[in-house]
PDB file of C-alpha atoms in Angstrom:
ATOM      1  CA  UNK A  28      20.612 -15.838 -44.754  1.00 50.00           C
ATOM      2  CA  UNK A  29      19.043 -12.434 -45.306  1.00 52.00           C
ATOM      3  CA  UNK A  30      15.789 -14.271 -44.993  1.00 54.00           C
ATOM      4  CA  UNK A  31      16.602 -15.493 -41.658  1.00 64.00           C
ATOM      5  CA  UNK A  32      17.156 -11.973 -40.547  1.00 67.00           C
ATOM      6  CA  UNK A  33      13.866 -10.792 -42.185  1.00 62.00           C
ATOM      7  CA  UNK A  34      12.134 -13.850 -40.289  1.00 67.00           C
ATOM      8  CA  UNK A  35      13.646 -12.946 -37.055  1.00 73.00           C
ATOM      9  CA  UNK A  36      12.283  -9.260 -37.630  1.00 70.00           C
ATOM     10  CA  UNK A  37       8.789 -10.721 -38.254  1.00 69.00           C
ATOM     11  CA  UNK A  38       8.938 -13.102 -35.098  1.00 77.00           C
ATOM     12  CA  UNK A  39      10.279 -10.272 -32.857  1.00 79.00           C
ATOM     13  CA  UNK A  40       7.618  -7.839 -34.275  1.00 76.00           C
ATOM     14  CA  UNK A  41       4.928 -10.281 -33.553  1.00 78.00           C
ATOM     15  CA  UNK A  42       6.099 -11.036 -29.954  1.00 83.00           C
ATOM     16  CA  UNK A  43       6.285  -7.361 -29.380  1.00 84.00           C
ATOM     17  CA  UNK A  44       2.762  -6.874 -30.521  1.00 81.00           C
ATOM     18  CA  UNK A  45       1.647  -9.669 -28.107  1.00 86.00           C
ATOM     19  CA  UNK A  46       3.363  -8.022 -25.143  1.00 88.00           C
ATOM     20  CA  UNK A  47       1.951  -4.648 -26.217  1.00 85.00           C
ATOM     21  CA  UNK A  48      -1.638  -6.020 -26.368  1.00 86.00           C
ATOM     22  CA  UNK A  49      -1.156  -7.578 -23.080  1.00 89.00           C
ATOM     23  CA  UNK A  50       0.327  -4.644 -21.317  1.00 88.00           C
ATOM     24  CA  UNK A  51      -1.286  -1.750 -23.113  1.00 86.00           C
ATOM     25  CA  UNK A  52       1.374   0.743 -21.630  1.00 87.00           C
ATOM     26  CA  UNK A  53       0.595   4.327 -21.374  1.00 87.00           C
ATOM     27  CA  UNK A  54       3.184   6.936 -21.453  1.00 88.00           C
ATOM     28  CA  UNK A  55       2.342  10.382 -20.097  1.00 89.00           C
ATOM     29  CA  UNK A  56       4.521  13.608 -19.835  1.00 87.00           C
ATOM     30  CA  UNK A  57       2.887  16.228 -17.755  1.00 87.00           C
ATOM     31  CA  UNK A  58       4.313  19.267 -15.793  1.00 86.00           C
ATOM     32  CA  UNK A  59       7.834  18.227 -16.425  1.00 85.00           C
ATOM     33  CA  UNK A  60       7.349  14.587 -15.412  1.00 87.00           C
ATOM     34  CA  UNK A  61       7.033  11.306 -17.204  1.00 88.00           C
ATOM     35  CA  UNK A  62       4.759   8.332 -16.025  1.00 89.00           C
ATOM     36  CA  UNK A  63       4.829   4.805 -17.234  1.00 89.00           C
ATOM     37  CA  UNK A  64       1.324   3.260 -16.602  1.00 89.00           C
ATOM     38  CA  UNK A  65       0.774  -0.247 -17.520  1.00 89.00           C
ATOM     39  CA  UNK A  66      -2.804  -1.034 -18.464  1.00 86.00           C
ATOM     40  CA  UNK A  67      -2.930  -4.737 -18.809  1.00 88.00           C
ATOM     41  CA  UNK A  68      -6.025  -6.612 -20.326  1.00 85.00           C
ATOM     42  CA  UNK A  69      -6.442  -8.775 -17.430  1.00 84.00           C
ATOM     43  CA  UNK A  70      -6.367  -8.009 -13.662  1.00 83.00           C
ATOM     44  CA  UNK A  71      -2.777  -8.813 -12.327  1.00 86.00           C
ATOM     45  CA  UNK A  72      -0.799  -7.702  -9.082  1.00 87.00           C
ATOM     46  CA  UNK A  73       1.477  -4.660  -9.231  1.00 85.00           C
ATOM     47  CA  UNK A  74       4.598  -6.802  -9.496  1.00 89.00           C
ATOM     48  CA  UNK A  75       3.340  -8.571 -12.600  1.00 91.00           C
ATOM     49  CA  UNK A  76       2.570  -5.059 -14.087  1.00 90.00           C
ATOM     50  CA  UNK A  77       6.188  -4.041 -13.330  1.00 91.00           C
ATOM     51  CA  UNK A  78       7.420  -7.208 -15.100  1.00 92.00           C
ATOM     52  CA  UNK A  79       5.216  -6.468 -18.174  1.00 92.00           C
ATOM     53  CA  UNK A  80       6.013  -2.758 -18.227  1.00 91.00           C
ATOM     54  CA  UNK A  81       9.840  -3.536 -18.539  1.00 93.00           C
ATOM     55  CA  UNK A  82       9.628  -6.507 -20.825  1.00 93.00           C
ATOM     56  CA  UNK A  83       7.806  -4.195 -23.260  1.00 91.00           C
ATOM     57  CA  UNK A  84      10.622  -1.572 -22.696  1.00 92.00           C
ATOM     58  CA  UNK A  85      13.013  -4.447 -23.756  1.00 94.00           C
ATOM     59  CA  UNK A  86      11.093  -5.207 -26.821  1.00 90.00           C
ATOM     60  CA  UNK A  87      10.738  -1.555 -27.675  1.00 87.00           C
ATOM     61  CA  UNK A  88      14.425  -0.786 -27.812  1.00 90.00           C
ATOM     62  CA  UNK A  89      15.284  -4.229 -29.331  1.00 90.00           C
ATOM     63  CA  UNK A  90      13.254  -2.944 -32.120  1.00 83.00           C
ATOM     64  CA  UNK A  91      15.768  -0.023 -32.624  1.00 84.00           C
ATOM     65  CA  UNK A  92      18.964  -1.909 -31.663  1.00 90.00           C
ATOM     66  CA  UNK A  93      18.538  -4.913 -34.044  1.00 88.00           C
ATOM     67  CA  UNK A  94      17.706  -2.875 -37.118  1.00 83.00           C
ATOM     68  CA  UNK A  95      21.341  -1.728 -38.056  1.00 88.00           C
ATOM     69  CA  UNK A  96      22.085  -5.846 -38.406  1.00 89.00           C
ATOM     70  CA  UNK A  97      20.398  -6.153 -41.722  1.00 83.00           C
ATOM     71  CA  UNK A  98      22.167  -3.013 -42.956  1.00 84.00           C
ATOM     72  CA  UNK A  99      25.416  -4.305 -41.848  1.00 90.00           C
ATOM     73  CA  UNK A 100      24.730  -7.794 -43.513  1.00 86.00           C
ATOM     74  CA  UNK A 101      24.187  -6.029 -46.849  1.00 82.00           C
ATOM     75  CA  UNK A 102      27.410  -3.983 -46.439  1.00 86.00           C
ATOM     76  CA  UNK A 103      29.514  -7.094 -45.503  1.00 89.00           C
ATOM     77  CA  UNK A 104      28.288  -9.302 -48.468  1.00 84.00           C
ATOM     78  CA  UNK A 105      28.412  -6.572 -51.260  1.00 80.00           C
ATOM     79  CA  UNK A 106      31.140  -4.311 -50.177  1.00 83.00           C
ATOM     80  CA  UNK A 107      33.433  -6.590 -48.498  1.00 85.00           C
ATOM     81  CA  UNK A 108      32.517  -9.896 -50.308  1.00 84.00           C
ATOM     82  CA  UNK A 109      32.582 -11.821 -46.987  1.00 86.00           C
ATOM     83  CA  UNK A 110      30.109 -14.331 -45.802  1.00 85.00           C
ATOM     84  CA  UNK A 111      27.613 -13.716 -42.848  1.00 84.00           C
ATOM     85  CA  UNK A 112      27.872 -16.936 -40.904  1.00 87.00           C
ATOM     86  CA  UNK A 113      24.916 -17.778 -38.382  1.00 85.00           C
ATOM     87  CA  UNK A 114      27.305 -17.293 -35.532  1.00 88.00           C
ATOM     88  CA  UNK A 115      28.090 -13.748 -36.322  1.00 90.00           C
ATOM     89  CA  UNK A 116      24.309 -13.109 -36.825  1.00 88.00           C
ATOM     90  CA  UNK A 117      23.368 -14.744 -33.519  1.00 88.00           C
ATOM     91  CA  UNK A 118      26.322 -12.847 -31.892  1.00 92.00           C
ATOM     92  CA  UNK A 119      25.014  -9.511 -33.172  1.00 93.00           C
ATOM     93  CA  UNK A 120      21.431 -10.200 -32.164  1.00 92.00           C
ATOM     94  CA  UNK A 121      22.390 -11.115 -28.651  1.00 94.00           C
ATOM     95  CA  UNK A 122      24.280  -7.841 -28.443  1.00 96.00           C
ATOM     96  CA  UNK A 123      21.323  -6.008 -29.605  1.00 95.00           C
ATOM     97  CA  UNK A 124      19.450  -7.906 -26.760  1.00 95.00           C
ATOM     98  CA  UNK A 125      21.926  -7.193 -24.377  1.00 97.00           C
ATOM     99  CA  UNK A 126      21.650  -3.504 -25.109  1.00 97.00           C
ATOM    100  CA  UNK A 127      18.012  -3.625 -24.744  1.00 95.00           C
ATOM    101  CA  UNK A 128      18.017  -5.514 -21.551  1.00 96.00           C
ATOM    102  CA  UNK A 129      20.600  -3.127 -19.857  1.00 96.00           C
ATOM    103  CA  UNK A 130      18.535  -0.328 -20.882  1.00 95.00           C
ATOM    104  CA  UNK A 131      15.380  -1.854 -19.372  1.00 95.00           C
ATOM    105  CA  UNK A 132      17.301  -2.376 -15.985  1.00 96.00           C
ATOM    106  CA  UNK A 133      18.625   1.153 -16.229  1.00 95.00           C
ATOM    107  CA  UNK A 134      15.039   2.385 -16.847  1.00 92.00           C
ATOM    108  CA  UNK A 135      13.637   0.351 -13.742  1.00 94.00           C
ATOM    109  CA  UNK A 136      16.376   1.865 -11.578  1.00 94.00           C
ATOM    110  CA  UNK A 137      15.700   5.512 -13.005  1.00 91.00           C
ATOM    111  CA  UNK A 138      11.931   5.236 -13.218  1.00 90.00           C
ATOM    112  CA  UNK A 139      11.368   3.034  -9.933  1.00 91.00           C
ATOM    113  CA  UNK A 140      14.073   2.455  -7.560  1.00 92.00           C
ATOM    114  CA  UNK A 141      15.138   5.965  -7.495  1.00 91.00           C
ATOM    115  CA  UNK A 142      11.599   7.628  -7.713  1.00 90.00           C
ATOM    116  CA  UNK A 143       9.234   5.416  -6.180  1.00 88.00           C
ATOM    117  CA  UNK A 144       8.577   7.642  -3.131  1.00 89.00           C
ATOM    118  CA  UNK A 145       7.321  10.208  -5.711  1.00 88.00           C
ATOM    119  CA  UNK A 146       4.648   7.925  -7.290  1.00 89.00           C
ATOM    120  CA  UNK A 147       1.979  10.143  -5.194  1.00 88.00           C
ATOM    121  CA  UNK A 148       2.993  13.016  -7.478  1.00 88.00           C
ATOM    122  CA  UNK A 149       1.958  10.937 -10.629  1.00 87.00           C
ATOM    123  CA  UNK A 150      -1.331   9.959  -8.788  1.00 86.00           C
ATOM    124  CA  UNK A 151      -2.036  13.392  -7.984  1.00 86.00           C
ATOM    125  CA  UNK A 152      -1.331  14.740 -11.530  1.00 87.00           C
ATOM    126  CA  UNK A 153      -2.780  12.024 -13.668  1.00 89.00           C
ATOM    127  CA  UNK A 154      -5.763  10.493 -11.608  1.00 86.00           C
ATOM    128  CA  UNK A 155      -8.494  12.827 -13.488  1.00 87.00           C
ATOM    129  CA  UNK A 156      -7.610  11.030 -16.879  1.00 90.00           C
ATOM    130  CA  UNK A 157      -5.983   7.729 -16.019  1.00 87.00           C
ATOM    131  CA  UNK A 158      -7.276   6.393 -12.690  1.00 83.00           C
ATOM    132  CA  UNK A 159      -8.386   2.753 -12.692  1.00 80.00           C
ATOM    133  CA  UNK A 160     -11.954   1.655 -11.377  1.00 75.00           C
ATOM    134  CA  UNK A 161     -10.543   1.885  -7.859  1.00 77.00           C
ATOM    135  CA  UNK A 162      -9.581   5.514  -8.475  1.00 79.00           C
ATOM    136  CA  UNK A 163      -5.697   4.561  -8.730  1.00 83.00           C
ATOM    137  CA  UNK A 164      -3.296   5.229 -11.416  1.00 86.00           C
ATOM    138  CA  UNK A 165      -0.634   2.717 -10.203  1.00 86.00           C
ATOM    139  CA  UNK A 166       2.374   3.798 -12.374  1.00 89.00           C
ATOM    140  CA  UNK A 167       5.359   1.350 -12.945  1.00 90.00           C
ATOM    141  CA  UNK A 168       7.732   4.142 -13.279  1.00 89.00           C
ATOM    142  CA  UNK A 169       7.958   8.018 -12.879  1.00 90.00           C
ATOM    143  CA  UNK A 170      10.743  10.597 -13.581  1.00 88.00           C
ATOM    144  CA  UNK A 171      10.844  14.171 -13.610  1.00 85.00           C
ATOM    145  CA  UNK A 172      12.382  17.530 -13.065  1.00 80.00           C
ATOM    146  CA  UNK A 173      12.839  16.742  -9.458  1.00 81.00           C
ATOM    147  CA  UNK A 174      15.688  14.350 -10.068  1.00 84.00           C
ATOM    148  CA  UNK A 175      18.934  15.312 -11.742  1.00 85.00           C
ATOM    149  CA  UNK A 176      19.233  11.604 -12.985  1.00 88.00           C
ATOM    150  CA  UNK A 177      16.528  12.078 -15.671  1.00 84.00           C
ATOM    151  CA  UNK A 178      19.316  13.889 -17.662  1.00 85.00           C
ATOM    152  CA  UNK A 179      21.563  10.829 -17.481  1.00 90.00           C
ATOM    153  CA  UNK A 180      18.724   8.572 -18.370  1.00 88.00           C
ATOM    154  CA  UNK A 181      17.849  10.426 -21.250  1.00 84.00           C
ATOM    155  CA  UNK A 182      21.303  10.579 -22.499  1.00 89.00           C
ATOM    156  CA  UNK A 183      21.332   6.709 -22.524  1.00 92.00           C
ATOM    157  CA  UNK A 184      18.136   6.615 -24.789  1.00 88.00           C
ATOM    158  CA  UNK A 185      19.782   9.106 -27.133  1.00 85.00           C
ATOM    159  CA  UNK A 186      23.067   7.330 -27.383  1.00 91.00           C
ATOM    160  CA  UNK A 187      21.478   3.984 -28.290  1.00 91.00           C
ATOM    161  CA  UNK A 188      19.109   5.875 -30.811  1.00 85.00           C
ATOM    162  CA  UNK A 189      21.878   7.851 -32.335  1.00 87.00           C
ATOM    163  CA  UNK A 190      24.273   5.031 -32.419  1.00 91.00           C
ATOM    164  CA  UNK A 191      21.885   2.670 -34.209  1.00 89.00           C
ATOM    165  CA  UNK A 192      21.213   5.266 -37.057  1.00 84.00           C
ATOM    166  CA  UNK A 193      24.718   6.037 -37.374  1.00 88.00           C
ATOM    167  CA  UNK A 194      25.515   2.363 -38.322  1.00 90.00           C
ATOM    168  CA  UNK A 195      22.356   2.285 -40.703  1.00 84.00           C
ATOM    169  CA  UNK A 196      23.419   5.520 -42.401  1.00 83.00           C
ATOM    170  CA  UNK A 197      27.021   4.632 -42.716  1.00 88.00           C
ATOM    171  CA  UNK A 198      26.470   1.193 -44.122  1.00 86.00           C
ATOM    172  CA  UNK A 199      23.788   2.536 -46.532  1.00 82.00           C
ATOM    173  CA  UNK A 200      26.342   5.242 -47.786  1.00 82.00           C
ATOM    174  CA  UNK A 201      28.930   2.449 -48.296  1.00 84.00           C
ATOM    175  CA  UNK A 202      26.498   0.239 -50.314  1.00 81.00           C
ATOM    176  CA  UNK A 203      25.134   3.211 -52.390  1.00 76.00           C
ATOM    177  CA  UNK A 204      28.745   4.225 -53.446  1.00 79.00           C
ATOM    178  CA  UNK A 205      29.523   0.428 -54.124  1.00 77.00           C
ATOM    179  CA  UNK A 206      26.342  -0.081 -56.397  1.00 72.00           C
ATOM    180  CA  UNK A 207      26.863   3.237 -58.183  1.00 72.00           C
ATOM    181  CA  UNK A 208      30.409   2.409 -58.953  1.00 71.00           C
ATOM    182  CA  UNK A 209      29.904  -1.118 -60.177  1.00 65.00           C
ATOM    183  CA  UNK A 210      26.948   0.202 -62.332  1.00 63.00           C
ATOM    184  CA  UNK A 211      29.118   2.588 -64.143  1.00 63.00           C
ATOM    185  CA  UNK A 212      32.041   0.275 -64.953  1.00 60.00           C
ATOM    186  CA  UNK A 213      30.094  -2.822 -66.001  1.00 61.00           C
ATOM    187  CA  UNK A 214      26.842  -4.251 -66.889  1.00 60.00           C
ATOM    188  CA  UNK A 215      24.904  -5.411 -63.672  1.00 56.00           C
ATOM    189  CA  UNK A 216      22.132  -8.214 -64.382  1.00 59.00           C
ATOM    190  CA  UNK A 217      18.653  -6.608 -64.164  1.00 62.00           C
ATOM    191  CA  UNK A 218      17.469  -9.287 -61.580  1.00 60.00           C
ATOM    192  CA  UNK A 219      20.403  -8.404 -59.489  1.00 58.00           C
ATOM    193  CA  UNK A 220      19.399  -4.760 -59.395  1.00 60.00           C
ATOM    194  CA  UNK A 221      15.752  -5.603 -58.932  1.00 63.00           C
ATOM    195  CA  UNK A 222      16.506  -7.620 -55.881  1.00 61.00           C
ATOM    196  CA  UNK A 223      18.815  -5.060 -54.469  1.00 61.00           C
ATOM    197  CA  UNK A 224      16.149  -2.351 -55.048  1.00 65.00           C
ATOM    198  CA  UNK A 225      13.652  -4.285 -53.082  1.00 64.00           C
ATOM    199  CA  UNK A 226      15.880  -4.885 -50.069  1.00 64.00           C
ATOM    200  CA  UNK A 227      16.998  -1.312 -50.211  1.00 66.00           C
ATOM    201  CA  UNK A 228      13.391  -0.164 -49.885  1.00 66.00           C
ATOM    202  CA  UNK A 229      12.589  -2.699 -47.278  1.00 63.00           C
ATOM    203  CA  UNK A 230      15.423  -1.595 -45.074  1.00 63.00           C
ATOM    204  CA  UNK A 231      14.864   2.042 -45.692  1.00 67.00           C
ATOM    205  CA  UNK A 232      11.426   1.397 -44.497  1.00 65.00           C
ATOM    206  CA  UNK A 233      12.541  -0.470 -41.457  1.00 61.00           C
ATOM    207  CA  UNK A 234      14.906   2.376 -40.638  1.00 64.00           C
ATOM    208  CA  UNK A 235      12.359   5.319 -41.198  1.00 68.00           C
ATOM    209  CA  UNK A 236       9.438   3.736 -39.354  1.00 67.00           C
ATOM    210  CA  UNK A 237      11.169   3.580 -36.070  1.00 66.00           C
ATOM    211  CA  UNK A 238      12.623   7.181 -36.974  1.00 67.00           C
ATOM    212  CA  UNK A 239       9.017   8.622 -36.885  1.00 70.00           C
ATOM    213  CA  UNK A 240       7.380   6.202 -34.567  1.00 67.00           C
ATOM    214  CA  UNK A 241      10.541   6.045 -31.942  1.00 71.00           C
ATOM    215  CA  UNK A 242      12.704   8.996 -32.301  1.00 71.00           C
ATOM    216  CA  UNK A 243       9.788  11.587 -32.600  1.00 74.00           C
ATOM    217  CA  UNK A 244       8.119  10.425 -29.342  1.00 79.00           C
ATOM    218  CA  UNK A 245      11.653  10.186 -27.592  1.00 77.00           C
ATOM    219  CA  UNK A 246      12.399  13.658 -28.617  1.00 79.00           C
ATOM    220  CA  UNK A 247       8.885  14.865 -27.510  1.00 82.00           C
ATOM    221  CA  UNK A 248       9.385  13.216 -24.242  1.00 82.00           C
ATOM    222  CA  UNK A 249      12.709  14.800 -23.526  1.00 80.00           C
ATOM    223  CA  UNK A 250      11.542  18.200 -24.483  1.00 83.00           C
ATOM    224  CA  UNK A 251       8.302  18.089 -22.307  1.00 84.00           C
ATOM    225  CA  UNK A 252      10.355  16.428 -19.292  1.00 83.00           C
ATOM    226  CA  UNK A 253      13.350  18.781 -19.234  1.00 79.00           C
ATOM    227  CA  UNK A 254      11.428  21.958 -20.224  1.00 80.00           C
ATOM    228  CA  UNK A 255       8.475  23.755 -18.844  1.00 81.00           C
ATOM    229  CA  UNK A 256       6.373  23.000 -21.856  1.00 81.00           C
ATOM    230  CA  UNK A 257       2.813  22.223 -21.108  1.00 82.00           C
ATOM    231  CA  UNK A 258       1.103  19.604 -23.137  1.00 84.00           C
ATOM    232  CA  UNK A 259      -2.351  18.067 -22.083  1.00 87.00           C
ATOM    233  CA  UNK A 260      -1.845  14.622 -20.833  1.00 87.00           C
ATOM    234  CA  UNK A 261      -4.299  13.031 -23.162  1.00 87.00           C
ATOM    235  CA  UNK A 262      -2.287  14.591 -26.016  1.00 86.00           C
ATOM    236  CA  UNK A 263       0.976  13.369 -24.722  1.00 85.00           C
ATOM    237  CA  UNK A 264      -0.377   9.881 -24.059  1.00 84.00           C
ATOM    238  CA  UNK A 265      -1.586  10.009 -27.733  1.00 82.00           C
ATOM    239  CA  UNK A 266       1.647  10.815 -29.310  1.00 79.00           C
ATOM    240  CA  UNK A 267       3.494   8.154 -26.971  1.00 73.00           C
ATOM    241  CA  UNK A 268       1.337   5.316 -28.142  1.00 72.00           C
ATOM    242  CA  UNK A 269       3.073   5.663 -31.565  1.00 72.00           C
ATOM    243  CA  UNK A 270       5.714   3.231 -29.805  1.00 71.00           C
ATOM    244  CA  UNK A 271       3.244   0.474 -30.429  1.00 66.00           C
ATOM    245  CA  UNK A 272       3.238   0.895 -34.323  1.00 67.00           C
ATOM    246  CA  UNK A 273       6.974  -0.051 -34.705  1.00 67.00           C
ATOM    247  CA  UNK A 274       6.674  -3.850 -34.869  1.00 61.00           C
ATOM    248  CA  UNK A 275       3.521  -3.768 -36.991  1.00 62.00           C
ATOM    249  CA  UNK A 276       4.975  -1.350 -39.683  1.00 66.00           C
ATOM    250  CA  UNK A 277       8.322  -2.971 -39.709  1.00 62.00           C
ATOM    251  CA  UNK A 278       6.710  -6.586 -40.283  1.00 59.00           C
ATOM    252  CA  UNK A 279       4.280  -5.192 -43.116  1.00 64.00           C
ATOM    253  CA  UNK A 280       7.149  -3.411 -44.849  1.00 63.00           C
ATOM    254  CA  UNK A 281       8.763  -6.696 -45.706  1.00 60.00           C
ATOM    255  CA  UNK A 282       5.480  -7.835 -47.601  1.00 62.00           C
ATOM    256  CA  UNK A 283       5.000  -4.452 -49.069  1.00 64.00           C
ATOM    257  CA  UNK A 284       8.522  -4.251 -50.648  1.00 60.00           C
ATOM    258  CA  UNK A 285       9.905  -7.808 -51.249  1.00 59.00           C
ATOM    259  CA  UNK A 286       8.279  -9.791 -53.999  1.00 62.00           C
ATOM    260  CA  UNK A 287       9.150 -13.103 -52.609  1.00 57.00           C
ATOM    261  CA  UNK A 288       7.659 -12.562 -49.073  1.00 59.00           C
ATOM    262  CA  UNK A 289       4.411 -11.155 -50.826  1.00 63.00           C
ATOM    263  CA  UNK A 290       4.197 -14.561 -52.856  1.00 66.00           C
ATOM    264  CA  UNK A 291       4.985 -16.542 -49.647  1.00 62.00           C
ATOM    265  CA  UNK A 292       2.243 -14.601 -47.805  1.00 61.00           C
ATOM    266  CA  UNK A 293      -0.372 -14.991 -50.583  1.00 68.00           C
ATOM    267  CA  UNK A 294       0.238 -18.779 -50.485  1.00 69.00           C
ATOM    268  CA  UNK A 295       0.040 -19.009 -46.767  1.00 63.00           C
ATOM    269  CA  UNK A 296      -3.111 -17.205 -47.026  1.00 64.00           C
ATOM    270  CA  UNK A 297      -4.581 -19.215 -49.721  1.00 74.00           C
ATOM    271  CA  UNK A 298      -3.624 -22.479 -48.282  1.00 73.00           C
ATOM    272  CA  UNK A 299      -5.068 -21.288 -44.693  1.00 67.00           C
ATOM    273  CA  UNK A 300      -8.406 -20.309 -46.482  1.00 71.00           C
ATOM    274  CA  UNK A 301      -8.662 -23.445 -48.406  1.00 75.00           C
ATOM    275  CA  UNK A 302      -8.285 -25.544 -44.969  1.00 72.00           C
ATOM    276  CA  UNK A 303     -10.785 -23.359 -43.171  1.00 68.00           C
ATOM    277  CA  UNK A 304     -13.453 -23.773 -46.010  1.00 69.00           C
ATOM    278  CA  UNK A 305     -12.642 -27.429 -46.622  1.00 66.00           C
ATOM    279  CA  UNK A 306     -13.045 -28.158 -42.885  1.00 57.00           C
ATOM    280  CA  UNK A 307     -16.218 -26.127 -42.503  1.00 55.00           C
ATOM    281  CA  UNK A 308     -17.673 -26.560 -45.994  1.00 53.00           C
ATOM    282  CA  UNK A 309     -20.820 -28.548 -46.609  1.00 52.00           C
ATOM    283  CA  UNK A 310     -20.219 -32.406 -46.988  1.00 47.00           C
ATOM    284  CA  UNK A 311     -22.098 -34.539 -49.557  1.00 45.00           C
ATOM    285  CA  UNK A 312     -23.576 -37.708 -48.135  1.00 43.00           C
ATOM    286  CA  UNK A 313     -24.412 -40.468 -50.759  1.00 43.00           C
ATOM    287  CA  UNK A 314     -26.943 -43.009 -49.756  1.00 44.00           C
ATOM    288  CA  UNK A 315     -27.194 -46.085 -51.835  1.00 44.00           C
ATOM    289  CA  UNK A 316     -30.592 -48.119 -52.080  1.00 43.00           C
ATOM    290  CA  UNK A 317     -30.220 -51.743 -52.607  1.00 40.00           C
TER     291      UNK A 317
END
């Protein structure tokens, strides 16, 4: 069952990387404002840019909201000695998706519906650095000091982030106490401890990676939007691009820390290379002379 959760994380991470590559979003804070600027690899109309931008927001927050499920799985199996049925797993994943979709809809309201009449400010501020070939910035979202609602929206983001990490920390602490207690009162099989340590390292990595690539930029954005702190737009955009590293790092953490996944990955790579070289390799033609 845990492999299904890990596979789900890999599939989601791959999908998020694809949407990130297609959308190439730019998040910029400047003069107490924040702009969302989609920069897709192909030329599309503005409506499609909006769709891509807010699909990316869904994938971004799903990267955070879905992480606690793996920690809850381990807590439920070890500490409660209860199964983790597929129905419950799917229900929790759908709940994480619901939180992400509602946040994206909230972002669309806060960044676009409420503030689209202020897009000219974003154009004026950011054109010297982020204008396209037509001299336009074309943001898909814009918020700032001029609208009090930015504080409500930032609170929503903080609640989702803090809530996810509360579950992660609570489950991790309970599992730690459980394992420490049982290791003291009885002999635990070495292979079980090894598997437990592998899963622990993987889950910790999947929790810490978003902490640095998501929580840090979020804090940076909140500070630079709600205070008069000045940061050059190029620097702020560079810091915000760390959002894009969440899925790749999460997927790689599985292969780094879990032996079975490393072995599976090497087997897939080996078989793939064999097929490529076998297909493209030189062929031998035998000619018989009668």
